[in-house]
Tab-separated table of C-alpha atoms and ligand atoms in Angstrom:
chain	number	residue	atom	x	y	z
A	177	UNK	CA	75.005	98.659	113.828
A	178	UNK	CA	77.722	96.228	112.975
A	179	UNK	CA	77.799	93.395	116.070
A	180	UNK	CA	80.102	90.667	115.760
A	181	UNK	CA	80.984	87.456	118.419
A	182	UNK	CA	84.273	85.774	117.549
A	183	UNK	CA	84.085	82.805	118.856
A	184	UNK	CA	86.608	79.781	119.473
A	185	UNK	CA	89.897	81.694	119.933
A	186	UNK	CA	93.338	81.175	121.099
A	187	UNK	CA	93.648	84.730	122.427
A	188	UNK	CA	96.734	86.115	123.055
A	189	UNK	CA	97.577	89.607	123.909
A	190	UNK	CA	100.630	90.931	124.982
A	191	UNK	CA	101.261	92.376	128.192
A	192	UNK	CA	97.630	93.574	128.600
A	193	UNK	CA	95.792	92.841	131.515
A	194	UNK	CA	94.939	89.258	130.563
A	195	UNK	CA	97.287	87.743	128.690
A	196	UNK	CA	96.814	84.531	127.466
A	197	UNK	CA	92.723	82.625	127.261
A	198	UNK	CA	91.732	79.322	125.925
A	199	UNK	CA	88.647	78.787	124.251
A	200	UNK	CA	88.021	82.368	123.667
A	201	UNK	CA	85.666	85.359	122.021
A	202	UNK	CA	85.774	88.606	121.179
A	203	UNK	CA	82.617	90.746	120.421
A	204	UNK	CA	82.977	93.712	118.464
A	205	UNK	CA	80.220	96.202	117.893
A	206	UNK	CA	80.408	99.476	115.589
A	207	UNK	CA	84.364	98.466	114.600
A	208	UNK	CA	85.951	98.217	118.720
A	209	UNK	CA	86.075	95.330	121.363
A	210	UNK	CA	83.503	95.676	123.322
A	211	UNK	CA	84.449	92.152	126.281
A	212	UNK	CA	86.224	89.901	125.502
A	213	UNK	CA	86.317	86.736	127.421
A	214	UNK	CA	86.309	82.826	128.092
A	215	UNK	CA	82.723	82.146	127.183
A	216	UNK	CA	80.337	85.432	126.509
A	217	UNK	CA	77.155	83.820	126.253
A	218	UNK	CA	74.865	87.462	127.141
A	219	UNK	CA	75.347	88.577	123.540
A	220	UNK	CA	72.545	90.386	121.430
A	221	UNK	CA	70.298	87.958	120.174
A	222	UNK	CA	70.833	89.263	116.833
A	223	UNK	CA	74.869	89.290	116.356
A	224	UNK	CA	76.695	88.499	113.850
A	225	UNK	CA	79.079	84.302	115.406
A	226	UNK	CA	81.634	83.378	113.396
A	227	UNK	CA	83.455	80.063	114.465
A	228	UNK	CA	86.805	80.783	113.454
A	229	UNK	CA	87.648	77.244	114.205
A	230	UNK	CA	90.236	77.505	116.963
A	231	UNK	CA	92.907	80.154	115.477
A	232	UNK	CA	94.951	82.321	117.783
A	233	UNK	CA	94.904	85.976	117.759
A	234	UNK	CA	96.801	88.330	118.384
A	235	UNK	CA	96.258	92.465	118.556
A	236	UNK	CA	97.254	94.379	115.070
A	237	UNK	CA	101.013	95.278	115.178
A	238	UNK	CA	102.761	98.536	114.874
A	239	UNK	CA	105.719	99.171	112.283
A	240	UNK	CA	106.963	102.334	113.986
A	241	UNK	CA	109.848	103.134	111.687
A	242	UNK	CA	109.316	101.839	107.760
A	243	UNK	CA	109.682	103.056	104.207
A	244	UNK	CA	106.447	102.373	101.849
A	245	UNK	CA	109.329	103.419	99.418
A	246	UNK	CA	111.362	101.028	99.170
A	247	UNK	CA	109.156	98.024	98.081
A	248	UNK	CA	110.345	97.964	94.779
A	249	UNK	CA	114.016	97.916	95.944
A	250	UNK	CA	113.646	93.781	96.518
A	251	UNK	CA	116.335	92.492	94.016
A	252	UNK	CA	116.553	95.754	92.515
A	253	UNK	CA	120.856	94.917	90.772
A	254	UNK	CA	123.524	95.877	93.320
A	255	UNK	CA	125.582	99.155	92.189
A	256	UNK	CA	128.689	99.543	89.547
A	257	UNK	CA	130.175	101.399	92.548
A	258	UNK	CA	130.784	98.737	95.666
A	259	UNK	CA	130.157	101.422	98.400
A	260	UNK	CA	132.444	100.436	101.405
A	261	UNK	CA	130.637	102.494	104.109
A	262	UNK	CA	127.124	104.157	105.059
A	263	UNK	CA	127.290	107.406	103.381
A	264	UNK	CA	128.139	105.480	100.092
A	265	UNK	CA	125.339	103.069	100.732
A	266	UNK	CA	123.245	106.517	101.018
A	267	UNK	CA	124.345	108.130	97.234
A	268	UNK	CA	124.544	104.731	95.274
A	269	UNK	CA	120.930	103.132	96.051
A	270	UNK	CA	118.713	104.497	97.961
A	271	UNK	CA	119.355	108.244	97.095
A	272	UNK	CA	119.767	106.856	93.469
A	273	UNK	CA	115.869	105.016	94.350
A	274	UNK	CA	114.355	108.224	95.844
A	275	UNK	CA	115.042	110.539	93.178
A	276	UNK	CA	113.858	107.808	90.251
A	277	UNK	CA	110.471	107.394	91.908
A	278	UNK	CA	107.785	109.053	89.752
A	279	UNK	CA	103.942	109.523	90.500
A	280	UNK	CA	103.226	105.866	89.153
A	281	UNK	CA	106.210	104.018	91.147
A	282	UNK	CA	105.542	105.783	93.739
A	283	UNK	CA	102.387	104.835	93.802
A	284	UNK	CA	103.108	100.757	92.657
A	285	UNK	CA	105.382	101.011	96.234
A	286	UNK	CA	102.769	101.954	97.941
A	287	UNK	CA	100.735	99.498	97.080
A	288	UNK	CA	103.013	96.332	97.202
A	289	UNK	CA	104.134	97.780	100.557
A	290	UNK	CA	101.248	97.785	102.289
A	291	UNK	CA	99.639	94.458	101.096
A	292	UNK	CA	102.850	93.290	102.232
A	293	UNK	CA	102.255	94.289	105.562
A	294	UNK	CA	98.738	93.543	105.920
A	295	UNK	CA	99.135	89.861	104.765
A	296	UNK	CA	101.709	90.069	107.531
A	297	UNK	CA	99.417	91.402	110.044
A	298	UNK	CA	100.779	95.010	110.244
A	299	UNK	CA	97.857	97.821	111.111
A	300	UNK	CA	99.428	100.954	111.884
A	301	UNK	CA	102.527	102.095	110.076
A	302	UNK	CA	104.680	104.992	110.558
A	303	UNK	CA	105.649	106.000	107.138
A	304	UNK	CA	108.867	108.074	106.536
A	305	UNK	CA	108.681	109.043	102.913
A	306	UNK	CA	111.069	110.632	100.452
A	307	UNK	CA	110.106	110.600	96.591
A	308	UNK	CA	112.117	113.162	96.203
A	309	UNK	CA	110.936	113.984	92.454
A	310	UNK	CA	107.882	114.298	93.237
A	311	UNK	CA	106.896	115.557	96.370
A	312	UNK	CA	103.376	117.427	95.562
A	313	UNK	CA	100.708	115.474	96.117
A	314	UNK	CA	102.539	112.124	96.987
A	315	UNK	CA	101.428	112.366	101.288
A	316	UNK	CA	97.600	112.305	99.706
A	317	UNK	CA	98.512	109.384	97.609
A	318	UNK	CA	99.988	107.442	100.401
A	319	UNK	CA	96.705	108.199	102.904
A	320	UNK	CA	93.944	107.415	100.133
A	321	UNK	CA	95.584	104.157	99.946
A	322	UNK	CA	96.018	103.610	102.511
A	323	UNK	CA	92.747	104.248	103.974
A	324	UNK	CA	91.994	101.964	101.443
A	325	UNK	CA	93.924	98.898	102.553
A	326	UNK	CA	92.311	100.115	106.014
A	327	UNK	CA	96.086	101.081	107.475
A	328	UNK	CA	95.930	103.987	109.877
A	329	UNK	CA	99.088	105.284	108.879
A	330	UNK	CA	101.348	108.193	110.256
A	331	UNK	CA	103.047	110.350	106.719
A	332	UNK	CA	106.410	112.659	106.940
A	333	UNK	CA	107.914	113.770	103.537
A	334	UNK	CA	111.889	113.562	103.493
A	335	UNK	CA	112.998	116.220	103.386
A	336	UNK	CA	117.330	117.389	103.607
A	337	UNK	CA	119.248	119.663	101.126
A	338	UNK	CA	120.942	117.031	99.177
A	339	UNK	CA	118.490	117.937	95.854
A	340	UNK	CA	119.161	121.959	96.532
A	341	UNK	CA	116.549	124.606	97.878
A	342	UNK	CA	113.468	124.461	95.887
A	343	UNK	CA	113.467	120.790	96.985
A	344	UNK	CA	113.761	121.056	100.045
A	345	UNK	CA	111.608	124.190	100.134
A	346	UNK	CA	108.722	121.834	98.804
A	347	UNK	CA	109.363	119.282	100.597
A	348	UNK	CA	108.977	121.423	103.526
A	349	UNK	CA	106.153	121.998	102.519
A	350	UNK	CA	104.340	118.787	101.624
A	351	UNK	CA	104.615	118.449	105.104
A	352	UNK	CA	102.636	121.223	106.201
A	353	UNK	CA	100.285	120.584	103.845
A	354	UNK	CA	99.587	117.423	104.673
A	355	UNK	CA	99.241	118.631	108.581
A	356	UNK	CA	96.554	121.147	108.033
A	357	UNK	CA	94.645	118.734	105.796
A	358	UNK	CA	94.804	115.745	107.800
A	359	UNK	CA	95.779	116.489	111.131
A	360	UNK	CA	92.008	116.443	112.477
A	361	UNK	CA	92.215	112.808	110.139
A	362	UNK	CA	91.511	110.032	112.765
A	363	UNK	CA	93.349	106.870	111.553
A	364	UNK	CA	95.679	109.572	110.041
A	365	UNK	CA	99.161	111.347	111.957
A	366	UNK	CA	100.614	113.447	109.807
A	367	UNK	CA	104.761	114.396	110.889
A	368	UNK	CA	107.294	116.560	110.104
A	369	UNK	CA	110.059	113.908	108.020
A	370	UNK	CA	113.447	115.100	108.728
A	371	UNK	CA	115.787	112.930	106.424
A	372	UNK	CA	118.887	113.310	109.489
A	373	UNK	CA	120.792	116.005	109.943
A	374	UNK	CA	123.771	115.772	108.039
A	375	UNK	CA	121.523	116.200	104.814
A	376	UNK	CA	120.418	120.031	106.358
A	377	UNK	CA	121.902	122.736	107.247
A	378	UNK	CA	121.152	125.275	110.070
A	379	UNK	CA	119.504	127.630	108.079
A	380	UNK	CA	116.987	124.389	107.010
A	381	UNK	CA	116.462	123.336	110.261
A	382	UNK	CA	115.705	127.168	111.967
A	383	UNK	CA	113.026	127.270	108.722
A	384	UNK	CA	111.895	124.303	109.780
A	385	UNK	CA	112.130	124.893	113.799
A	386	UNK	CA	110.620	128.245	113.010
A	387	UNK	CA	107.837	125.792	111.460
A	388	UNK	CA	106.849	123.302	113.765
A	389	UNK	CA	106.469	126.013	116.953
A	390	UNK	CA	103.284	126.928	115.291
A	391	UNK	CA	101.835	123.492	115.453
A	392	UNK	CA	100.763	121.349	117.501
A	393	UNK	CA	100.141	117.631	118.151
A	394	UNK	CA	103.041	116.897	116.101
A	395	UNK	CA	106.209	116.440	116.162
A	396	UNK	CA	109.636	115.608	113.653
A	397	UNK	CA	110.958	112.392	112.455
A	398	UNK	CA	113.894	111.844	111.868
A	399	UNK	CA	117.619	109.587	111.957
A	400	UNK	CA	119.394	110.330	113.861
A	401	UNK	CA	123.194	108.621	114.911
A	402	UNK	CA	122.484	105.741	112.444
A	403	UNK	CA	126.234	105.859	111.874
A	404	UNK	CA	128.912	107.872	112.996
A	405	UNK	CA	129.069	110.227	109.809
A	406	UNK	CA	126.065	111.956	111.380
A	407	UNK	CA	128.033	112.492	114.837
A	408	UNK	CA	130.812	113.818	113.293
A	409	UNK	CA	129.249	115.722	110.676
A	410	UNK	CA	127.260	117.603	113.930
A	411	UNK	CA	130.429	118.141	115.389
A	412	UNK	CA	131.509	119.452	112.598
A	413	UNK	CA	129.305	122.016	112.504
A	414	UNK	CA	129.707	123.102	116.144
A	415	UNK	CA	127.678	121.076	118.203
A	416	UNK	CA	128.439	118.762	121.060
A	417	UNK	CA	126.120	116.256	119.324
A	418	UNK	CA	123.355	115.721	117.003
A	419	UNK	CA	120.818	115.321	119.232
A	420	UNK	CA	122.387	119.095	120.822
A	421	UNK	CA	121.608	120.038	117.383
A	422	UNK	CA	118.222	119.528	116.990
A	423	UNK	CA	117.871	120.849	120.351
A	424	UNK	CA	119.055	124.462	119.845
A	425	UNK	CA	116.397	125.054	117.179
A	426	UNK	CA	113.496	123.862	118.767
A	427	UNK	CA	112.978	119.934	116.856
A	428	UNK	CA	112.453	117.867	120.029
A	429	UNK	CA	109.244	117.944	121.607
A	430	UNK	CA	106.892	114.411	123.241
A	431	UNK	CA	106.138	114.094	119.860
A	432	UNK	CA	109.442	113.773	118.361
A	433	UNK	CA	110.428	110.322	116.335
A	434	UNK	CA	114.248	109.499	116.253
A	435	UNK	CA	114.681	106.577	114.572
A	436	UNK	CA	117.819	103.961	115.444
A	437	UNK	CA	120.113	106.430	117.360
A	438	UNK	CA	123.123	103.706	117.780
A	439	UNK	CA	126.064	106.419	118.316
A	440	UNK	CA	124.428	108.241	121.190
A	441	UNK	CA	126.076	109.779	124.379
A	442	UNK	CA	123.902	109.600	128.182
A	443	UNK	CA	123.497	113.694	127.878
A	444	UNK	CA	121.919	113.152	124.697
A	445	UNK	CA	119.408	110.422	126.286
A	446	UNK	CA	118.897	112.459	129.132
A	447	UNK	CA	118.051	115.332	126.099
A	448	UNK	CA	115.181	112.859	124.952
A	449	UNK	CA	114.284	111.964	128.123
A	450	UNK	CA	113.705	115.636	128.917
A	451	UNK	CA	111.644	116.264	126.045
A	452	UNK	CA	110.135	113.635	125.971
A	453	UNK	CA	110.922	112.249	122.796
A	454	UNK	CA	110.696	107.994	121.231
A	455	UNK	CA	112.918	106.652	120.101
A	456	UNK	CA	112.742	103.635	118.144
A	457	UNK	CA	115.236	100.970	117.480
A	458	UNK	CA	115.263	98.628	113.474
A	459	UNK	CA	117.550	96.116	114.166
A	460	UNK	CA	117.914	94.404	111.149
A	461	UNK	CA	118.675	97.466	108.642
A	462	UNK	CA	121.327	98.232	111.027
A	463	UNK	CA	122.842	94.637	110.230
A	464	UNK	CA	122.146	94.922	107.507
A	465	UNK	CA	124.194	98.317	107.052
A	466	UNK	CA	126.900	97.257	109.605
A	467	UNK	CA	126.873	100.576	111.804
A	468	UNK	CA	126.931	99.104	115.197
A	469	UNK	CA	124.089	97.372	117.733
A	470	UNK	CA	121.743	100.032	119.553
A	471	UNK	CA	123.314	99.472	123.131
A	472	UNK	CA	120.254	97.436	125.061
A	473	UNK	CA	120.922	100.369	128.077
A	474	UNK	CA	119.379	103.054	125.567
A	475	UNK	CA	116.598	100.024	124.662
A	476	UNK	CA	115.350	100.348	128.055
A	477	UNK	CA	115.931	103.528	129.097
A	478	UNK	CA	113.838	105.174	126.359
A	479	UNK	CA	111.178	102.536	126.096
A	480	UNK	CA	112.362	102.107	122.130
A	481	UNK	CA	109.669	100.638	119.944
A	482	UNK	CA	110.608	98.368	116.851
A	483	UNK	CA	110.438	99.106	113.329
A	484	UNK	CA	112.084	97.678	109.966
A	485	UNK	CA	113.099	100.659	107.995
A	486	UNK	CA	111.683	99.528	105.166
A	487	UNK	CA	113.584	95.482	105.396
A	488	UNK	CA	110.950	93.520	106.304
A	489	UNK	CA	106.922	93.444	106.550
A	490	UNK	CA	106.205	90.884	109.266
A	491	UNK	CA	107.031	92.573	112.842
A	492	UNK	CA	107.267	89.476	114.602
A	493	UNK	CA	110.660	87.959	112.257
A	494	UNK	CA	111.540	91.291	113.019
A	495	UNK	CA	111.438	90.802	116.583
A	496	UNK	CA	113.319	87.681	116.094
A	497	UNK	CA	116.004	89.027	113.896
A	498	UNK	CA	116.649	91.679	116.915
A	499	UNK	CA	116.564	88.960	119.322
A	500	UNK	CA	119.394	86.815	116.961
A	501	UNK	CA	121.328	89.412	115.702
A	502	UNK	CA	121.962	90.554	119.260
A	503	UNK	CA	122.317	87.348	120.990
A	504	UNK	CA	124.981	87.036	118.004
A	505	UNK	CA	127.547	89.130	119.049
A	506	UNK	CA	126.652	88.156	123.086
A	507	UNK	CA	128.564	85.931	126.086
A	508	UNK	CA	126.771	83.476	127.436
A	509	UNK	CA	123.576	84.416	130.461
A	510	UNK	CA	123.977	87.731	129.744
A	511	UNK	CA	120.101	89.143	129.242
A	512	UNK	CA	119.169	90.666	125.910
A	513	UNK	CA	116.503	92.865	124.737
A	514	UNK	CA	112.936	91.808	125.242
A	515	UNK	CA	112.209	92.392	121.555
A	516	UNK	CA	108.083	91.456	121.780
A	517	UNK	CA	108.774	93.717	124.353
A	518	UNK	CA	109.516	96.845	122.195
A	519	UNK	CA	106.541	95.477	120.084
A	520	UNK	CA	103.587	95.241	121.789
A	521	UNK	CA	104.390	97.456	124.425
A	522	UNK	CA	106.078	100.279	123.202
A	523	UNK	CA	105.060	100.465	120.304
A	524	UNK	CA	101.683	100.694	121.479
A	525	UNK	CA	102.976	103.628	123.702
A	526	UNK	CA	104.942	105.587	120.229
A	527	UNK	CA	101.195	104.977	118.958
A	528	UNK	CA	99.061	105.723	121.235
A	529	UNK	CA	100.404	108.799	121.567
A	530	UNK	CA	100.924	109.520	118.251
A	531	UNK	CA	96.956	108.969	116.864
A	532	UNK	CA	95.832	110.089	120.537
A	533	UNK	CA	93.457	106.973	120.590
A	534	UNK	CA	93.876	103.478	122.404
A	535	UNK	CA	95.679	100.602	120.414
A	536	UNK	CA	97.210	97.581	120.037
A	537	UNK	CA	95.555	95.280	123.303
A	538	UNK	CA	92.882	92.819	122.766
A	539	UNK	CA	90.631	94.331	125.550
A	540	UNK	CA	87.387	96.596	125.748
A	541	UNK	CA	86.953	100.054	124.402
A	542	UNK	CA	90.646	99.255	121.793
A	543	UNK	CA	89.945	99.083	118.052
A	544	UNK	CA	88.750	95.964	116.938
A	545	UNK	CA	92.338	95.745	115.034
A	546	UNK	CA	93.122	91.627	114.885
A	547	UNK	CA	95.385	88.964	114.238
A	548	UNK	CA	94.565	85.162	113.450
A	549	UNK	CA	97.395	82.107	112.473
A	550	UNK	CA	95.890	79.369	112.208
A	551	UNK	CA	98.442	77.881	114.833
A	552	UNK	CA	99.228	74.136	115.747
A	553	UNK	CA	101.203	74.648	118.467
A	554	UNK	CA	103.518	70.591	118.339
A	555	UNK	CA	104.549	72.003	121.767
A	556	UNK	CA	103.107	73.457	124.666
A	557	UNK	CA	101.066	76.545	124.295
A	558	UNK	CA	100.446	78.423	127.730
A	559	UNK	CA	99.440	81.951	128.903
A	560	UNK	CA	103.142	80.986	130.727
A	561	UNK	CA	105.328	80.849	127.203
A	562	UNK	CA	103.260	82.552	124.660
A	563	UNK	CA	106.159	84.654	123.543
A	564	UNK	CA	108.780	81.535	122.120
A	565	UNK	CA	105.681	80.382	120.182
A	566	UNK	CA	104.757	84.036	119.216
A	567	UNK	CA	109.158	84.441	118.286
A	568	UNK	CA	109.748	81.131	117.031
A	569	UNK	CA	106.792	79.566	115.876
A	570	UNK	CA	104.068	81.945	114.301
A	571	UNK	CA	104.743	82.328	110.347
A	572	UNK	CA	102.421	84.437	108.515
A	573	UNK	CA	98.352	85.572	109.047
A	574	UNK	CA	95.222	83.571	108.175
A	575	UNK	CA	93.068	86.617	108.077
A	576	UNK	CA	93.352	90.273	109.254
A	577	UNK	CA	90.638	92.266	110.106
A	578	UNK	CA	91.063	96.268	110.627
A	579	UNK	CA	88.257	98.323	112.095
A	580	UNK	CA	85.445	95.155	112.428
A	581	UNK	CA	86.126	94.592	109.096
A	582	UNK	CA	87.872	91.412	107.463
A	583	UNK	CA	90.614	92.926	105.012
A	584	UNK	CA	91.479	89.547	105.000
A	585	UNK	CA	89.646	86.363	105.604
A	586	UNK	CA	90.887	82.730	104.988
A	587	UNK	CA	93.417	83.704	102.525
A	588	UNK	CA	91.638	86.263	100.341
A	589	UNK	CA	91.897	89.902	100.697
A	590	UNK	CA	88.051	91.452	100.778
A	591	UNK	CA	87.931	93.898	97.694
A	592	UNK	CA	91.847	93.892	97.293
A	593	UNK	CA	93.008	93.353	93.872
A	594	UNK	CA	95.939	91.361	95.030
A	595	UNK	CA	97.693	89.747	91.386
A	596	UNK	CA	96.914	93.591	90.063
A	597	UNK	CA	99.098	94.914	92.471
A	598	UNK	CA	101.765	92.329	91.921
A	599	UNK	CA	101.521	92.951	87.925
A	600	UNK	CA	101.192	96.366	88.071
A	601	UNK	CA	104.543	96.018	91.192
A	602	UNK	CA	106.563	93.975	88.295
A	603	UNK	CA	106.633	96.496	85.743
A	604	UNK	CA	107.277	99.454	87.602
A	605	UNK	CA	109.618	98.140	89.683
A	606	UNK	CA	111.406	97.159	85.796
A	607	UNK	CA	110.527	100.655	84.940
A	608	UNK	CA	112.255	102.106	88.191
A	609	UNK	CA	115.691	100.059	88.351
A	610	UNK	CA	115.765	101.397	84.317
A	611	UNK	CA	114.663	104.923	85.346
A	612	UNK	CA	117.698	104.711	88.366
A	613	UNK	CA	120.869	103.990	85.247
A	614	UNK	CA	120.260	107.351	84.792
A	615	UNK	CA	120.500	109.304	88.505
A	616	UNK	CA	124.000	110.560	88.538
B	827	LIG	ZN1	114.528	104.877	107.716
């Protein structure tokens, strides 16, 4: 049995029982936290003691919606035709990228995305994958890589009709294979991925609904009402809204994950609450795509989680930028959204339901997923103002532990060839961008 005592820590346990401990210690046994306190003196004599030198520790963070497959898009040449709306951005950029990805470039995308997540203190990822010409085995590839990084992962392959019936069938099959293969594996939560209502026919939704009927403990993971085009399409198909269309095919349950939801109506929100589905908000992506800003009322009513939608790996940055994007359009004195609450409280609720275990707190009984910052506050840091420091002061962590193992220690990765991954990503990105030119 491995036992570790981490000492000399400033512990921040957001929205937990005790939120702040100065000069604290954390005792870990077999990958789980067994005790947390100001001074732990009664630990076993043969315990491994590690002095953390006054670092500040947060719980491992959860990204509730991302696309690791877009990791090689950074700096990608812009589209030849200047896309002028959301659908054109999808057609000219993302749907070309996801058709150009093959097995090697997908692996490189996963590796670099997982590596950047870990380096930014993300220990649980909810991924939504799309490599439309490398479908079979893509989820297994992701699961194996995530395991090597010690990252907990929720998988979903993006089914869509946009590449024809055979590709839709392969996508659905990839989800079902993963659900059967990984549903009982610890640290993995396979979901049923759908791109969005507007790229799926009634026939396809019916086929997905029929499969979902026979599954337990999982749900769909889908973009909803990100742009008005999605809602208009549902209306054109004879439905009141996207949410009501999904519900018609029995696709909404307590394990469903709804992403964006910017253009939903009150009746949709009521239906989501009734079915027990979860909403995830991705503020920087919404700003980047110019699709609108999610209503603060919807955020509060549905206890929305926080995702990056592939825009970045650092959740504290996503929270900070979400705050600033919202502030930019608010008059003085109007209450905003607490993005740290989305990150540390709502994401925790979402992930605990998915993985069916305690997650996201520094308390006894939780997995030892911990993120350490060598943070020297220039002003006082205490139990009343840690949120300001977390949002505007913290940069990148120096140490990251998952399940009681240091994956990064003093900035150095354990058992991961960082240079090899980045060199491979460089050459794979060049090859991928070249391949995209041939995708019509
Ligand atoms: Zn997305």
